[in-house]
Each structure stands twice: as C-alpha cells, then as structure tokens.
C-alpha cells in the first residue's frame, strides 16, 4: 500500500490507526497533544477509505481550533472541540457545511421553479435582446471564470441571503462562507442558464419539479412513473454502469478507460452515491468543473486517496502554489463524458446530453506548441557514443531524418522495412500478422517514407536483417491487446531525461520536436511543401500548418512515386552533424543477451 500520512498499521492487531500530532500552537485549545483514532478496517483499501473520513474530521477540528485562537480562546472548551463556550460571544456560530450545501441545492430548485412560473405566465420581460438578458449573459460569463465571483461586490451577501431563505443565518464574514462560494456560484449559473433557455424557447424546456410539492412515497409494488424511466422504458442506469458498458462497446484503450472511470468516481463523490445518469445534471457538472480547478495537476500519492471532494476542498483552503488542472484538461474530461452520454442517447438510455453548452473553452494557444531542435541541440543529442538499447540509438535518428512520429517508429515490424530497390518504411495500422497491434493518429498517416541515406549509412538494414523478432525494436513493450497499447510511453519518458542530461531540455522541447525540425530543415533544403506534407502524413499540427500553409490540407489526385520522394528526401541534411555507425555503438555498448523492456 502506498504511504498515506498519519495512517499507521498495527501489525500485531492487523488493524490501522489514524495517528497525528496536534500542532503545538493549538494543543492548549484542543486539549491534547496527539490524535490516535483506531480504524475498524481490516484491509488496506478499506483503511484508506476510513482514513479519508478521519482526516476530514481532524482537518475540521484544526480549522475550528484556529478560529477559536483568533477569537482569543486559548483553553479547551468544556463542550469539546467545535463547541465554544458562551463566554466567547465574538466566536462565529458553528455551522455544518453539508447543511449549507443542501440549503443551496434547495435554493437553486426554488429559484428555477420561480423563473419557470414567472416566464410561463408572462410576468417578466422575455425579450432576448433586452438589457436584462444582456446583463444575464455577462453574469454567466463572469461566474464561469475561475474565481470570477470575486469581481461581484455583493456576492457573499447574496450567498448569505440565499441561505437565509432556507433557514440558515450567517454573516457575510463567517468562515464557512468561503468554502461555499464555488457551490453558490454554480447554483447561480444554473438558475440564470435555465432562465435564458426559458426565454429563448419555453416550449423546449421541460418543467422543473415544484420544490413545495413533496414527492409522495410509493409502495414497492407500484409501477414507476414515465418520468422515472429511460427512453427505452427501463429504469435509468447508474453512471458506473454506463461507463463500463461504453468502455466495453467501444473497446477503449486502458488510458481512456481509466479516465472515464475516474470521472465516474468524481461524480459519485459529489453526490455520495452511484449516481443514476438522469441525475447527472448541468448543475452537477458545473460543480465538477469548478471544484476540479482546485486539483493539483500532479497529485501526490496520499492526495489521490483523499477522494475528489475532500482533495478539492483541501487544496482550496491550502493556498498551494503547484500547477492546477488546466482548462484544456477539463475540456478533455467533458469530451469524454460527452461521448459517453451521446452513446447513452444512441442506446435510448437517456434523452439529452447534460454536457451540452457547458464544456470549458480553453484559451487559444499560440500555434507553435513545440520548439525545434537547433544545430547545437542535434550535436548534443547525437554526440553521446553509448546507448544502452537499440531503440535509444535508432528512434531519434529515424525521427530526425523522416519526420515520423514516435509511435509510428516504435511499432514498426520487420515487414514494414522494405530493402529492395528503394529502401523505405511502410507506416500503416494495417497488418495480417497474428498478434501485431498498430495504431495511427489519422487515416492520412498511412504512407511510405524512403529511408534517408544517413540512416542506411548507420547500418539500419543490417540491424533489421539481424533481428529475429517480428518487431524491429523488440526492446520496447509491444502490446498484447488493444487495452494495454503503450509501446513508446516509457521510451518518451527516458528521452525526456536524456535531453536533460544532454543540456537540451526545455518545457517545449521533446521527442516530437524532431518532427518540427524535419519540416523546417526540409523546406530550407528546397524540398517542396507538398512533398514534405506527404512525408509527414498530412499532420494538422498548428505549428506544421504554419510552416507549410495550405499544403497541409490539400488532397492529391496522383501521389508522387517512391523514386520522386527518395530524390527529395536526399536533399535533407543537417550540415556537419556526425552520426555514429550502429556496429561501433553495439560493440561499445553492453546489450543484455535477452532484451528487456525500457523502464
């Protein structure tokens, strides 16, 4: 089990305990020096779940203790931590945040119902071009920005007023208000978006539930109402069930499947249950989006065990300076969920996609997302005389002189290397070899690329012919199934470390920089842009499009034959760049008799 802070295994008892020393400045307030809470779990996974609950409770106690200290209370209360005595009237009242979350949810439903009634009975101006409609659009735009509510002067007062309508009295400076801002912001957006939809097309909006009418309990034997059933006439499936069926039907790779299951866990963590898909509303997804912006981009192992809500709230109050989840990542999350719900619509599991119109829109990035390698960079990369594995020698060399993607090179089989007349690579995702699994980024990536003379001079054909494995680079972990397709992931990580050792690494330089370098050098060597476009496989990378212009998107009635491509690729040169011969490298390097995978 990964190390989790404050979680101690009691091996003699085969149990776990939450042990944590109380901060020294709070010991007088709390009245103890150490927490030692025995957990009931008998397995490590269950222990982590109970740890998350205990950790949240202790964090709450520490927050209350800090608040008492600021209020001037330095002795433990006779009523226990979190229950200050009456001798401190200036201390803020104790409020359970969960009660506030529930109250804001009731407020949202009440406001939506009120908007529905007002617009249905023409009690308000429904002109979509009115000044009020314009202000509403600006407000929604403002609230959807990261911490956009900070620009609204009376935001906290509005939050407090909303709670007051549900029977919870707070002052705007109460500590709990801070942790409710994102939830209230999401609720407010949901209300205003509903109002906008009603005004634009009231007949297309399904009437909301009247919050004043409590649902009547039904006998277990009674049939479900039509609104409780999916379009196929059956009860709604849960988000976990939907995700698993979607993964199974589409045969998603392991990485994509893992992200979908992660998102299902996050949604369930927000609702506290395995959520039926009809309860995955825009409001819930807005809360997911707002809370996710507090998550660290690279959470630590102990943070992963905390759960989505606990970690988001923890990071929100921590002031951590680490990079957070980006809008680009959130957009990818919503794309995955959108595809999942579209699949549900196609299978009559739900009527509408809740991700519509609320997907994050990241700011447009500059076209140049990767830097090219300079001549000095290339000399540093290819100067080191010893590599530990064949792939570490050949993959950078092939990429520099072909412009191929890392994955396209790593998955080459010996049948993909043609040595007759005009030696060339056959880059394809089609194969009749049993057990060989290949992928390409797009269909237009299928192509034949002549092998540059520099690669041949380094002994590549001799290396391929000497191999006995079906794959050219058998030291890479080639997949046995579609789900575990990641042959070059570890190599990419190694190459990043190699660039650092070579003094080349920057945030915008990676293995993919070979592709940009190839395009730039080929154009500089008078290779026509259309030929370069064919050689790299019609890439839609913005940086490559900026270099080659319209040639990237043109379709050709007749593609040049291999001889023409070979003549053009021979023009490519990197000046006085010295390339070692494979035979010299393999004599100097120590290769194991049985190749092991790159780690």
Coordinates of C-alpha atoms in Angstrom, one line a residue, residues 99-117 158-159 161-166 180-195 197 207-212 279-288 290 358:
X99 CA -26.3 21.6 5.7
X100 CA -25.3 24.7 3.7
X101 CA -24.7 22.6 0.6
X102 CA -28.2 21.1 0.9
X103 CA -29.7 24.5 1.5
X104 CA -28.1 25.9 -1.6
X105 CA -29.4 23.0 -3.6
X106 CA -32.9 23.7 -2.3
X107 CA -32.4 27.4 -3.1
X108 CA -31.4 26.5 -6.7
X109 CA -34.5 24.4 -7.2
X110 CA -36.8 27.1 -5.7
X111 CA -35.2 29.8 -8.0
X112 CA -35.6 27.6 -11.1
X113 CA -39.2 27.0 -10.2
X114 CA -39.8 30.7 -9.7
X115 CA -38.2 31.6 -13.0
X116 CA -40.4 28.9 -14.7
X117 CA -43.6 30.3 -13.2
X158 CA -26.2 37.2 -2.0
X159 CA -24.9 33.9 -0.8
X161 CA -29.4 35.8 1.7
X162 CA -29.8 32.6 -0.3
X163 CA -29.0 30.6 2.9
X164 CA -31.4 32.8 4.9
X165 CA -34.3 31.8 2.7
X166 CA -33.6 28.2 3.6
X180 CA -19.5 27.8 -0.1
X181 CA -18.6 30.3 -2.8
X182 CA -18.0 27.8 -5.6
X183 CA -21.2 25.9 -4.9
X184 CA -23.3 29.0 -4.8
X185 CA -21.6 30.3 -8.0
X186 CA -22.5 27.0 -9.8
X187 CA -26.1 27.2 -8.4
X188 CA -26.5 30.8 -9.5
X189 CA -25.2 29.9 -13.0
X190 CA -27.7 27.0 -13.3
X191 CA -30.6 29.3 -12.4
X192 CA -29.6 32.0 -14.9
X193 CA -29.0 29.5 -17.7
X194 CA -32.4 28.0 -17.1
X195 CA -33.9 31.5 -17.2
X197 CA -33.4 28.8 -22.1
X207 CA -41.0 21.9 -16.5
X208 CA -38.9 21.7 -13.3
X209 CA -40.0 20.0 -10.1
X210 CA -42.1 22.2 -7.8
X211 CA -39.9 22.3 -4.6
X212 CA -43.0 23.0 -2.5
X279 CA -29.3 12.9 -12.0
X280 CA -26.1 14.0 -13.8
X281 CA -27.3 17.5 -14.4
X282 CA -25.6 20.5 -15.8
X283 CA -25.5 21.9 -12.2
X284 CA -23.7 18.8 -11.1
X285 CA -21.2 19.1 -14.0
X286 CA -20.7 22.7 -13.2
X287 CA -19.8 21.8 -9.7
X288 CA -17.4 19.2 -11.0
X290 CA -15.5 24.4 -10.5
X358 CA -21.1 23.8 -20.6

